[in-house]
Coordinates of N, CA and C in Angstrom, one line a residue:
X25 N 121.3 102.2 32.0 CA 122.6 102.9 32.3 C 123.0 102.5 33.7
X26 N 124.5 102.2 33.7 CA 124.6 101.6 35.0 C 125.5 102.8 35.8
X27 N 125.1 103.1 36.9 CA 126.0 104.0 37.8 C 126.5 103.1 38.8
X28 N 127.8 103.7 39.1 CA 128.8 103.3 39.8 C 129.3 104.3 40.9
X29 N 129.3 103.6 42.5 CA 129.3 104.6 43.1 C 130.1 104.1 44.5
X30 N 130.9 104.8 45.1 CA 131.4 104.3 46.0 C 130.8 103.4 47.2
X31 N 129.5 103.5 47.2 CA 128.9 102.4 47.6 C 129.0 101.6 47.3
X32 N 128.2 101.6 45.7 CA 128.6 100.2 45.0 C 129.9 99.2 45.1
X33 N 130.9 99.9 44.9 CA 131.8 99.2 44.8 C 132.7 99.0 46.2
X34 N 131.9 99.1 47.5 CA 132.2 98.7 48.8 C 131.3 97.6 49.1
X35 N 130.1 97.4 48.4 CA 129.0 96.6 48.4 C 129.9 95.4 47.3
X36 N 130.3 95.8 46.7 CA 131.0 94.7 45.5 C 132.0 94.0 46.4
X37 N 132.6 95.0 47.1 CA 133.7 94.0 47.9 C 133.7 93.5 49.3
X38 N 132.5 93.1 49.4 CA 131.9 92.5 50.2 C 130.6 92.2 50.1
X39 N 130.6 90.7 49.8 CA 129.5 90.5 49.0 C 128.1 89.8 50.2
X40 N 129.2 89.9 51.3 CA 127.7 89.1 52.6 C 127.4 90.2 53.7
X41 N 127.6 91.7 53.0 CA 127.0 92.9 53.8 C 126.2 93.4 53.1
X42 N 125.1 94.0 53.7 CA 123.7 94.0 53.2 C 124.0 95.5 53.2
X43 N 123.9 96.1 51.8 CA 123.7 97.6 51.4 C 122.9 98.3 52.0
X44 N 123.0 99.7 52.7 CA 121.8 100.5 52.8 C 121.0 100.9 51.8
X45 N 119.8 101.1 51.2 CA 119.1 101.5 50.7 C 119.2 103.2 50.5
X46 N 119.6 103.7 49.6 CA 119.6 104.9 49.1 C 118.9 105.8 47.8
X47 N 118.4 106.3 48.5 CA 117.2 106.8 47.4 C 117.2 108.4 47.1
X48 N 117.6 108.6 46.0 CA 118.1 109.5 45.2 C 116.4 110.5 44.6
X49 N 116.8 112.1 44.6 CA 115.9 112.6 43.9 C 116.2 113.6 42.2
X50 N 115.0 113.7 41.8 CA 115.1 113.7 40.9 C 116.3 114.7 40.6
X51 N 117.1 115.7 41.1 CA 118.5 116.6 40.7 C 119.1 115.4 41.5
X52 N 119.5 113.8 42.3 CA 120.2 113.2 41.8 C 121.1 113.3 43.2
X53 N 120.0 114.2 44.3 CA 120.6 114.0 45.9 C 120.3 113.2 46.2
X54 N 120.9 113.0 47.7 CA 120.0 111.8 48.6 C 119.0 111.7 49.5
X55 N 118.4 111.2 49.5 CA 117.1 111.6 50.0 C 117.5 111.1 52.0
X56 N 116.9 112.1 52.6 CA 117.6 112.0 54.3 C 115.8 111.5 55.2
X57 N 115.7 110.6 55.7 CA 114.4 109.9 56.0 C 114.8 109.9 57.8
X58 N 113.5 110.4 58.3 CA 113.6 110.7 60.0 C 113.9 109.3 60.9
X59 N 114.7 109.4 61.7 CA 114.9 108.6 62.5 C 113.9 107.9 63.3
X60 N 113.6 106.6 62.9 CA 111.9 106.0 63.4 C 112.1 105.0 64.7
X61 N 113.6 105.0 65.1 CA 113.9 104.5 66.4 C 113.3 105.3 67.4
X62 N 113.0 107.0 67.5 CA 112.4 107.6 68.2 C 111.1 107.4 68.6
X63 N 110.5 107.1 67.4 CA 108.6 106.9 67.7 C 108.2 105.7 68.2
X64 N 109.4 104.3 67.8 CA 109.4 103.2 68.5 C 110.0 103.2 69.9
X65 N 110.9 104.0 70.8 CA 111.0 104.4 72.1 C 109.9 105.0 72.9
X66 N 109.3 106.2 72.1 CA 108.3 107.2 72.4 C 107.0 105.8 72.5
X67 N 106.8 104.3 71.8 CA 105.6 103.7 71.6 C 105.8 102.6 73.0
X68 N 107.0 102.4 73.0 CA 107.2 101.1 74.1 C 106.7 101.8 75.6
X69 N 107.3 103.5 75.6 CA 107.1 103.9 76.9 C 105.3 103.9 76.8
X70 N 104.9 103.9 76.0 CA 103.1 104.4 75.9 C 103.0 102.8 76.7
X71 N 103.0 102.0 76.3 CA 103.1 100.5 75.9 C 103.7 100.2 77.4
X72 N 104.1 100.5 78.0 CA 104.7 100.0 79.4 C 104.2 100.8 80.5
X73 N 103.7 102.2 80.0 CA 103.0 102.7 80.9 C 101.1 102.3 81.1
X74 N 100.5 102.0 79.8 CA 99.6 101.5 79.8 C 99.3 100.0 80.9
X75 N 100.7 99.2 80.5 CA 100.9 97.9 81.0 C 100.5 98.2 83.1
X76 N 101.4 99.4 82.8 CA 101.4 99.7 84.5 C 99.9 99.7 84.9
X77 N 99.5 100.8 84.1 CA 97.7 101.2 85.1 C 96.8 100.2 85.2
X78 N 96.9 98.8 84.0 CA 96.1 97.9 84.0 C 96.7 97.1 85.2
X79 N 97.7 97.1 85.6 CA 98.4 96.5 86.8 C 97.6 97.1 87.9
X80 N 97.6 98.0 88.0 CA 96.9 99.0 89.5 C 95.4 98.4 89.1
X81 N 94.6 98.8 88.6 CA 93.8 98.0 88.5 C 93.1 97.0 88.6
X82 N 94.3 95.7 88.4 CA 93.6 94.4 88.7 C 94.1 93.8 90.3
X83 N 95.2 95.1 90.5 CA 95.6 94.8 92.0 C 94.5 95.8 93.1
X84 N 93.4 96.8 92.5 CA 92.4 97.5 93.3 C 91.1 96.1 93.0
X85 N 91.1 96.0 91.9 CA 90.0 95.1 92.0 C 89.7 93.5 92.8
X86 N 91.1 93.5 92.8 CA 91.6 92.2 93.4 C 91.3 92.9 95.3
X87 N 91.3 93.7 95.6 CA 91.7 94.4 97.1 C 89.7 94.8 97.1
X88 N 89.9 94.8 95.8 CA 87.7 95.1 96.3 C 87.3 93.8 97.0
X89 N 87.7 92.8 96.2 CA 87.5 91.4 96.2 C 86.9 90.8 97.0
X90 N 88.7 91.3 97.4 CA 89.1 90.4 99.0 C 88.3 90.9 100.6
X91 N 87.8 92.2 100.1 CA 87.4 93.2 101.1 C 85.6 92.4 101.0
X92 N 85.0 92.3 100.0 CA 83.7 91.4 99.8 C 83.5 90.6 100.4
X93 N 85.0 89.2 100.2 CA 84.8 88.1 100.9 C 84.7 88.3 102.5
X94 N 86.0 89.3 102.9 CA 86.2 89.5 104.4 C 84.6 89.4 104.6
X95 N 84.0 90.4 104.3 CA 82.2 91.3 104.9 C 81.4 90.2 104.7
X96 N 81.1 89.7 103.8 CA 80.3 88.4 103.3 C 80.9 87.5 104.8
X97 N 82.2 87.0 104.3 CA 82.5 86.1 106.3 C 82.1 86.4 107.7
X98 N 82.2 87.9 107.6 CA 81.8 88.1 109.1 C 80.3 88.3 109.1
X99 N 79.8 88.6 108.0 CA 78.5 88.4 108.4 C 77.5 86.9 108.1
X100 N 78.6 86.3 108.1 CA 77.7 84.8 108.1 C 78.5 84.6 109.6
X101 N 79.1 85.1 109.7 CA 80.1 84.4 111.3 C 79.0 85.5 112.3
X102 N 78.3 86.5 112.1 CA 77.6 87.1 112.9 C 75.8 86.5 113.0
X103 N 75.5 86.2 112.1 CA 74.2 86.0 111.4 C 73.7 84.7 112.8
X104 N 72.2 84.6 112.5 CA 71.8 83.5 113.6 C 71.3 82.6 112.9
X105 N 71.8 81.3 113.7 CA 71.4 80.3 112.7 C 69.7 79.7 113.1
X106 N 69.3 79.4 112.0 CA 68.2 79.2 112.2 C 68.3 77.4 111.6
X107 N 67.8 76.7 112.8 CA 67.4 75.4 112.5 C 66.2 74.9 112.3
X108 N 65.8 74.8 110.5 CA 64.6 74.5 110.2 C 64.5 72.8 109.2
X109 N 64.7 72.0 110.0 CA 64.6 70.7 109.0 C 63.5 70.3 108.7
X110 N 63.7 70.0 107.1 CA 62.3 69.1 106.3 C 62.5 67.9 106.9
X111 N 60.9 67.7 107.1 CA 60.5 66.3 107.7 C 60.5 65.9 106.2
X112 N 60.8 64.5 106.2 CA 60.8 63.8 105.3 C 60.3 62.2 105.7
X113 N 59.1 62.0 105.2 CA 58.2 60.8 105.2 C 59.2 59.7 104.9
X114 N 58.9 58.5 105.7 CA 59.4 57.1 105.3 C 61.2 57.5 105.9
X115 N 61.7 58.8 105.9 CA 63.0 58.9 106.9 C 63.0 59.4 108.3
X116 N 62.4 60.3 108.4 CA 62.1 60.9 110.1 C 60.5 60.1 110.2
X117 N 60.4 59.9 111.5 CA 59.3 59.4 112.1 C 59.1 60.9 113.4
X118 N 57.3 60.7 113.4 CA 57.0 61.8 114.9 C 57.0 61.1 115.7
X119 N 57.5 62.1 116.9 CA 57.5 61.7 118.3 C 55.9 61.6 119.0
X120 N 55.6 60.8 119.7 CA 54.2 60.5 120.0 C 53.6 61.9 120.6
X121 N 54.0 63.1 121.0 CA 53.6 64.3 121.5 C 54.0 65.3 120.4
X122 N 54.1 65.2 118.7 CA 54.4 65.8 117.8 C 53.2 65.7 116.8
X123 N 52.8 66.8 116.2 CA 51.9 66.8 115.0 C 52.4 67.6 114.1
X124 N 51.8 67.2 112.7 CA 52.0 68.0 111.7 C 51.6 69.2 111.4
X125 N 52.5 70.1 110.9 CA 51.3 71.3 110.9 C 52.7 72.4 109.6
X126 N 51.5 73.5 109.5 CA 52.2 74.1 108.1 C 53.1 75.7 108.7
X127 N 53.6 76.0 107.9 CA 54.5 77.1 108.0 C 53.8 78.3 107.2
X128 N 52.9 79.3 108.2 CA 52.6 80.0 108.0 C 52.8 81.2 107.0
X129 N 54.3 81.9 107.3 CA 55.4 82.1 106.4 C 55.4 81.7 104.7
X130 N 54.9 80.4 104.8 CA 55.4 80.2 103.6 C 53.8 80.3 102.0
X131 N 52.9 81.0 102.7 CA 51.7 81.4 101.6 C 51.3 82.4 102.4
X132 N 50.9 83.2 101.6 CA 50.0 84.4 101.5 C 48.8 84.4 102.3
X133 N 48.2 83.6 102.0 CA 46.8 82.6 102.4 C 46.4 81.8 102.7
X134 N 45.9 81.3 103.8 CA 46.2 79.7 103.9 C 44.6 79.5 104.8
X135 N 43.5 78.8 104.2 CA 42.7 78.8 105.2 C 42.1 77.1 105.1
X136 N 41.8 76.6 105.9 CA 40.9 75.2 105.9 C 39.8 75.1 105.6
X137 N 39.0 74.2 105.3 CA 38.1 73.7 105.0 C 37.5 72.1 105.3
X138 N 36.4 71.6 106.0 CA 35.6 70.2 105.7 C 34.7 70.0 105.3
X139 N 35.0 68.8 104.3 CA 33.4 69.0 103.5 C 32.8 67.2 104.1
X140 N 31.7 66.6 104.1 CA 31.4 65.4 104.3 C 32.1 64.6 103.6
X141 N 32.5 64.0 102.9 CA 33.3 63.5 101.8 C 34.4 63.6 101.3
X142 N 35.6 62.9 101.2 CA 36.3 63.4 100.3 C 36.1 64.0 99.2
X143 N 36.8 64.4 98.1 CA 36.7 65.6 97.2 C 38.4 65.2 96.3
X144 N 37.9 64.6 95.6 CA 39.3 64.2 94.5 C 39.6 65.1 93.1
X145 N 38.5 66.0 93.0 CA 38.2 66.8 91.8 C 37.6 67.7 92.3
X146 N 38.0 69.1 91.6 CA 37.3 70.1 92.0 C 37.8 71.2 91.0
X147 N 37.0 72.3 90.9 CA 37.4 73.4 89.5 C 37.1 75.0 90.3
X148 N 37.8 75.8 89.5 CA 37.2 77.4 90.3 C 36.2 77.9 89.2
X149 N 35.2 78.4 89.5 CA 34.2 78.8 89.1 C 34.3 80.1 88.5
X150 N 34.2 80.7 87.5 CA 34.7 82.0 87.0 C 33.3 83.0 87.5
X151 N 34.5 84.2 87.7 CA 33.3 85.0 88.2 C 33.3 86.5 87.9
X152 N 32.8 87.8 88.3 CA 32.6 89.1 87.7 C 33.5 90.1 88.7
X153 N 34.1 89.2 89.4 CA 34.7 89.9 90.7 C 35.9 90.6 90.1
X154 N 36.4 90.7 89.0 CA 37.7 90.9 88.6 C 38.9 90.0 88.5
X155 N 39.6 89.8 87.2 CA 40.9 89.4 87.3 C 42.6 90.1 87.4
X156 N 43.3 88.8 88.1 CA 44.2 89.1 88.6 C 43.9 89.5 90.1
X157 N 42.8 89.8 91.1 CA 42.6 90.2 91.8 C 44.0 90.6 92.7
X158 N 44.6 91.1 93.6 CA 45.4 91.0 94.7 C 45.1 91.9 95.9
X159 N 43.6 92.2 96.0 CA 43.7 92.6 97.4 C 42.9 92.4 98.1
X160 N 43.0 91.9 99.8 CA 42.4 91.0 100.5 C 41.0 91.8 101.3
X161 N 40.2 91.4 102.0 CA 39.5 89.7 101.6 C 39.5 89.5 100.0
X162 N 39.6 87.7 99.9 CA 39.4 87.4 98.3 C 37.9 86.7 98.8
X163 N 37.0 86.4 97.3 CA 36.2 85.7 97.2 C 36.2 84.9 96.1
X164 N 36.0 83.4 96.4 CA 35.9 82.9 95.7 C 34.8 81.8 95.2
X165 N 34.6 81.1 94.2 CA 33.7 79.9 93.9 C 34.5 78.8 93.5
X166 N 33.7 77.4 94.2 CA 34.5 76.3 93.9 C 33.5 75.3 93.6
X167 N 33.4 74.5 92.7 CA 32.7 73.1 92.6 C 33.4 71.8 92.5
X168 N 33.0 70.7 93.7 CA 33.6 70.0 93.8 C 32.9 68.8 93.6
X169 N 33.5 67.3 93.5 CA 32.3 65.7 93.8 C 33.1 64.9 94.6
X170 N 32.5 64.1 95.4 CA 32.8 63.5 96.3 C 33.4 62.0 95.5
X171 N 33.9 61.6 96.3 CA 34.0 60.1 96.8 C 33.6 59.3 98.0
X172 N 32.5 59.3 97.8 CA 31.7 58.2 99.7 C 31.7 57.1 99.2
X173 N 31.3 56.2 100.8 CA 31.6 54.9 100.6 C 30.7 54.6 100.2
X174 N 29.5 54.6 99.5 CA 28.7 54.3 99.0 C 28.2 55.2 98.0
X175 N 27.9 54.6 96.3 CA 27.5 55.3 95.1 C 26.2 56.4 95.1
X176 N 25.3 56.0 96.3 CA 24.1 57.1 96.7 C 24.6 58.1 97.5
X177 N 25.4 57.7 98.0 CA 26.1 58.9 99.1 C 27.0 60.1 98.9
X178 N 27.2 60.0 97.0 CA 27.8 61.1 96.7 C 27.1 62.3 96.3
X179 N 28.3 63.3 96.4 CA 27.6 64.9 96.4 C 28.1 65.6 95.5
X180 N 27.2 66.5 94.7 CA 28.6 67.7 94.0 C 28.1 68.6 94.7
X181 N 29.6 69.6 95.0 CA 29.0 70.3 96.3 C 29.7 72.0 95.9
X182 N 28.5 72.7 96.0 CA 28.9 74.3 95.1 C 29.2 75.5 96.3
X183 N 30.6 75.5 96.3 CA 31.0 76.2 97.5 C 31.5 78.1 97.2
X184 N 31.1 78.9 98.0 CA 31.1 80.3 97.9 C 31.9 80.2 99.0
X185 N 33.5 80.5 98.8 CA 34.3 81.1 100.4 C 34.8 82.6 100.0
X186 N 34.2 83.5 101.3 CA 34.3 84.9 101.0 C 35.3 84.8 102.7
X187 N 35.3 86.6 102.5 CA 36.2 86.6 103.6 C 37.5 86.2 103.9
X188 N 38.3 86.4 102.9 CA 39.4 85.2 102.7 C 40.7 86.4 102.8
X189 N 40.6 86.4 104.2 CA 42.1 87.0 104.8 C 43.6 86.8 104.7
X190 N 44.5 88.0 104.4 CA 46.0 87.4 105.0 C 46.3 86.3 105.9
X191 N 47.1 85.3 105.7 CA 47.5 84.4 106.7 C 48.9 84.8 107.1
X192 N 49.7 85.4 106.4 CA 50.8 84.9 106.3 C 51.4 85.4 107.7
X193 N 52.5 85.3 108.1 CA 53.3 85.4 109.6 C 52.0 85.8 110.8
X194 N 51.2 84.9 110.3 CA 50.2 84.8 111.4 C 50.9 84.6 112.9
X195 N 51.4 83.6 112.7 CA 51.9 83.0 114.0 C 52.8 84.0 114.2
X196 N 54.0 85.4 113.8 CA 54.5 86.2 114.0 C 54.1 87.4 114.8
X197 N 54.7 87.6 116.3 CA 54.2 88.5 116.8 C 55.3 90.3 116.9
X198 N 54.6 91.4 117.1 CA 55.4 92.2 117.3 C 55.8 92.7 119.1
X199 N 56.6 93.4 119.5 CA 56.4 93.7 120.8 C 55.5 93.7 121.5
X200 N 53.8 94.1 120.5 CA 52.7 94.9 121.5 C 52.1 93.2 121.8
X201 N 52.6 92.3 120.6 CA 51.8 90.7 120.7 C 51.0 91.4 119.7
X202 N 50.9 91.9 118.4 CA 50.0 92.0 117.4 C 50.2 91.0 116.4
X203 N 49.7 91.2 115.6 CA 50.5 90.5 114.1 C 50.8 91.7 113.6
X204 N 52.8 91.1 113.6 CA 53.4 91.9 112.6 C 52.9 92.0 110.9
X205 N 52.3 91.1 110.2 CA 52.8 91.4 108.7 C 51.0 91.2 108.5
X206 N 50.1 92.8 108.7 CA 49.3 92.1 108.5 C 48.6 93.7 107.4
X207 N 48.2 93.1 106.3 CA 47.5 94.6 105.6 C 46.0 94.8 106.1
X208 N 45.3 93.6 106.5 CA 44.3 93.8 106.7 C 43.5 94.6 108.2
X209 N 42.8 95.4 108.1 CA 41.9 96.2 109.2 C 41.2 95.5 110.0
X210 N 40.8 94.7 109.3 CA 40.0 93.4 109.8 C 40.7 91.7 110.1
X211 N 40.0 91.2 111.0 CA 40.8 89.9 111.1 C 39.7 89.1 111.5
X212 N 38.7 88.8 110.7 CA 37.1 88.1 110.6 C 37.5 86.4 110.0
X213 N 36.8 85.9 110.5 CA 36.9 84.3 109.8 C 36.2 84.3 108.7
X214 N 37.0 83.2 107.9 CA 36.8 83.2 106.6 C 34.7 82.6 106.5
X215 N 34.7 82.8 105.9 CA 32.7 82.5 105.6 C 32.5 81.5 104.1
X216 N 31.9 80.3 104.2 CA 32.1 79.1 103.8 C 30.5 79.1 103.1
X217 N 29.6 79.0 102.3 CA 28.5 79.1 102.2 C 28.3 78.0 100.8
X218 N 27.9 76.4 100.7 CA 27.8 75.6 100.2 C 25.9 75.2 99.8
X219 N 26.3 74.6 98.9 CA 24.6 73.5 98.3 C 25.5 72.5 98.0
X220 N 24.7 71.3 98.1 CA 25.2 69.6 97.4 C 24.0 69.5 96.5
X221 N 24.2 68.7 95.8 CA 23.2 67.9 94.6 C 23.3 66.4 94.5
X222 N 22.7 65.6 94.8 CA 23.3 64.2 94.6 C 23.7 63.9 93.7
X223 N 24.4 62.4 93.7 CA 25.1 62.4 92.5 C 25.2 61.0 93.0
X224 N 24.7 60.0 91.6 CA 25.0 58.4 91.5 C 26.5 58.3 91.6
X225 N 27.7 57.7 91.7 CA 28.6 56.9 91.9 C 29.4 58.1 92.2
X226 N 30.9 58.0 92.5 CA 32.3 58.0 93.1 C 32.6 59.6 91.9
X227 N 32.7 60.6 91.9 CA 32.9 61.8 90.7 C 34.7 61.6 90.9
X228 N 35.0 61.0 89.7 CA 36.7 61.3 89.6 C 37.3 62.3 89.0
X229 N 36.0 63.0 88.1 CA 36.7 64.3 87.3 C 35.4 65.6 87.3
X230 N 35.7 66.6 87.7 CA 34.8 67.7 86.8 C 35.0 68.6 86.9
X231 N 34.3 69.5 85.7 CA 35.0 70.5 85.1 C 33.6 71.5 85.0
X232 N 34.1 73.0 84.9 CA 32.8 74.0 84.7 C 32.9 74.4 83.1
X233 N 31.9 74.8 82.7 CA 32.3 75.5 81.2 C 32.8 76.7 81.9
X234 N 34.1 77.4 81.1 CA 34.3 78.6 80.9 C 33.3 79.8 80.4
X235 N 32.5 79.4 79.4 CA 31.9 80.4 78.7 C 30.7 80.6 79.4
X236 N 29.9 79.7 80.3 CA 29.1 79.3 80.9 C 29.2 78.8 82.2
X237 N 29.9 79.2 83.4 CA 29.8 78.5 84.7 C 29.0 77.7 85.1
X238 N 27.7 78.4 84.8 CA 26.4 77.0 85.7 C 26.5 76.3 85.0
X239 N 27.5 75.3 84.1 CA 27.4 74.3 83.1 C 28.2 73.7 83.5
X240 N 27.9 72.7 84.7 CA 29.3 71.8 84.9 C 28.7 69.9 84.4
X241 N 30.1 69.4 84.2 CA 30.6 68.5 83.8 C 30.7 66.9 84.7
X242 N 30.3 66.2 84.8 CA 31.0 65.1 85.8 C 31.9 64.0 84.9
X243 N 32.3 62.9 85.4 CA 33.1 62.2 85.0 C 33.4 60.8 86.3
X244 N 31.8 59.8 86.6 CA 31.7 59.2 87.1 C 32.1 58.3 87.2
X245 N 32.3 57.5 88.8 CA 33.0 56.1 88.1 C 32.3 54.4 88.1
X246 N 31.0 54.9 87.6 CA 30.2 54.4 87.2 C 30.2 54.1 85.8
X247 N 31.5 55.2 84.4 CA 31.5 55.1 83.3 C 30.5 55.6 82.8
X248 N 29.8 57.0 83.3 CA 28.6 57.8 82.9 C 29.7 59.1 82.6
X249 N 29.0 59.9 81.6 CA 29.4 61.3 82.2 C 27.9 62.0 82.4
X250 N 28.5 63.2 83.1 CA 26.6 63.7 83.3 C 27.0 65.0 83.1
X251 N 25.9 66.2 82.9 CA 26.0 66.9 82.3 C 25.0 67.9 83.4
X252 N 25.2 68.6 84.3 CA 24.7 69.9 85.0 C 24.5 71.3 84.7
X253 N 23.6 72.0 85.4 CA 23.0 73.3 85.5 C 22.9 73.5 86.6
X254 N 23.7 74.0 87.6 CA 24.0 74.0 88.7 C 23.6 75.7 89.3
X255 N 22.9 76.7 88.0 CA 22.8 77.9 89.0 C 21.4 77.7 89.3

């Protein structure tokens, strides 16, 4: 059934104007639909006020920033410079009144040792003292083999260093001229207590057993290996 309605026939006579949509209920009124230009005004202002606070925002974060850089500047512009250059072999040469020597600062521990011989190989000896150890004196066990200039002249040599103090900011003093950075109560020299065994030719490798310590290993350079009981 076709209805005809003053719409229609204002829509008929003009045929490149786009009809409103009119939607009728079932008694045949017209149905009246809320105005949605309001909730899209009501959405832009949400929408433009949101836009604003993220604006404050990246203009506070931006002002933290800048306030960072400033402090970070002045305190490199306040700070003391410390001139520490690496010597570097084959580029710097020493001055004939200059020696080498180490930066105390830079290990925990740091103690010397001389043994008759070079010593090109050497292993730590496992022991009952506890692992992970960290607190000073340390003790430790080392087995090592020489290289002398002569194949009779070599040694494997079974070293005990106990007494094994803090080094570190040794060379660092406080007001009184103490050492500042020191945990230890004591400040005793370290204690060194060795045996040699001879040994035919030049030792370029050795090793302890793990499961067995007194069971060490050589690796001659004579093209022997040999096989010790060193407790």
């Amino acid at each position: 059934k076709k209805v005809h309605t003053k719409e229609s026939e204002a829509a008929a006579s003009a045929p490149d104007a786009v009809a409103p949509a009119v939607v009728y209920d079932e008694h045949g009124k017209p149905l009246e639909f809320e105005d949605s230009s309001e909730y899209e005004t009501d959405s832009e202002a949400e929408s433009i006020h949101a836009g604003d606070e993220v604006d404050e925002e990246n203009a506070e974060m931006g002002d933290a920033m800048e306030t960072i850089k400033q402090d970070e500047a002045a305190s490199a512009a306040t700070a003391p410079e410390v001139d520490r250059p690496v010597f570097r072999p084959g580029v710097n040469s020493l001055e004939e009144d200059e020696v080498m020597d180490y930066d105390s600062s830079a290990y925990d521990m740091h103690h010397k040792l001389s043994v008759e011989w070079p010593c090109l190989s050497f292993d730590i000896l496992p022991d009952q003292l506890g692992a992970v150890r960290t607190k000073f004196p340390h003790t430790m066990y080392v087995v090592s083999g020489s290289q002398a200039d002569r194949p009779s002249n070599n040694r494997i040599y079974v070293m005990k260093m106990s007494s094994l103090h803090r080094t570190k900011h040794d060379d660092d003093e406080n007001d009184n001229g103490e050492v500042s950075d020191s945990d230890d109560e004591e400040d005793d020299e370290a204690v060194l207590e060795s045996q040699s065994i001879p040994h035919h030719g030049g030792v370029n490798r050795i090793r302890c057993m793990p499961q067995s310590c007194n069971i060490v290993a050589t690796w001659a350079d004579a093209q022997h290996v040999h096989i010790w009981d060193i407790k």
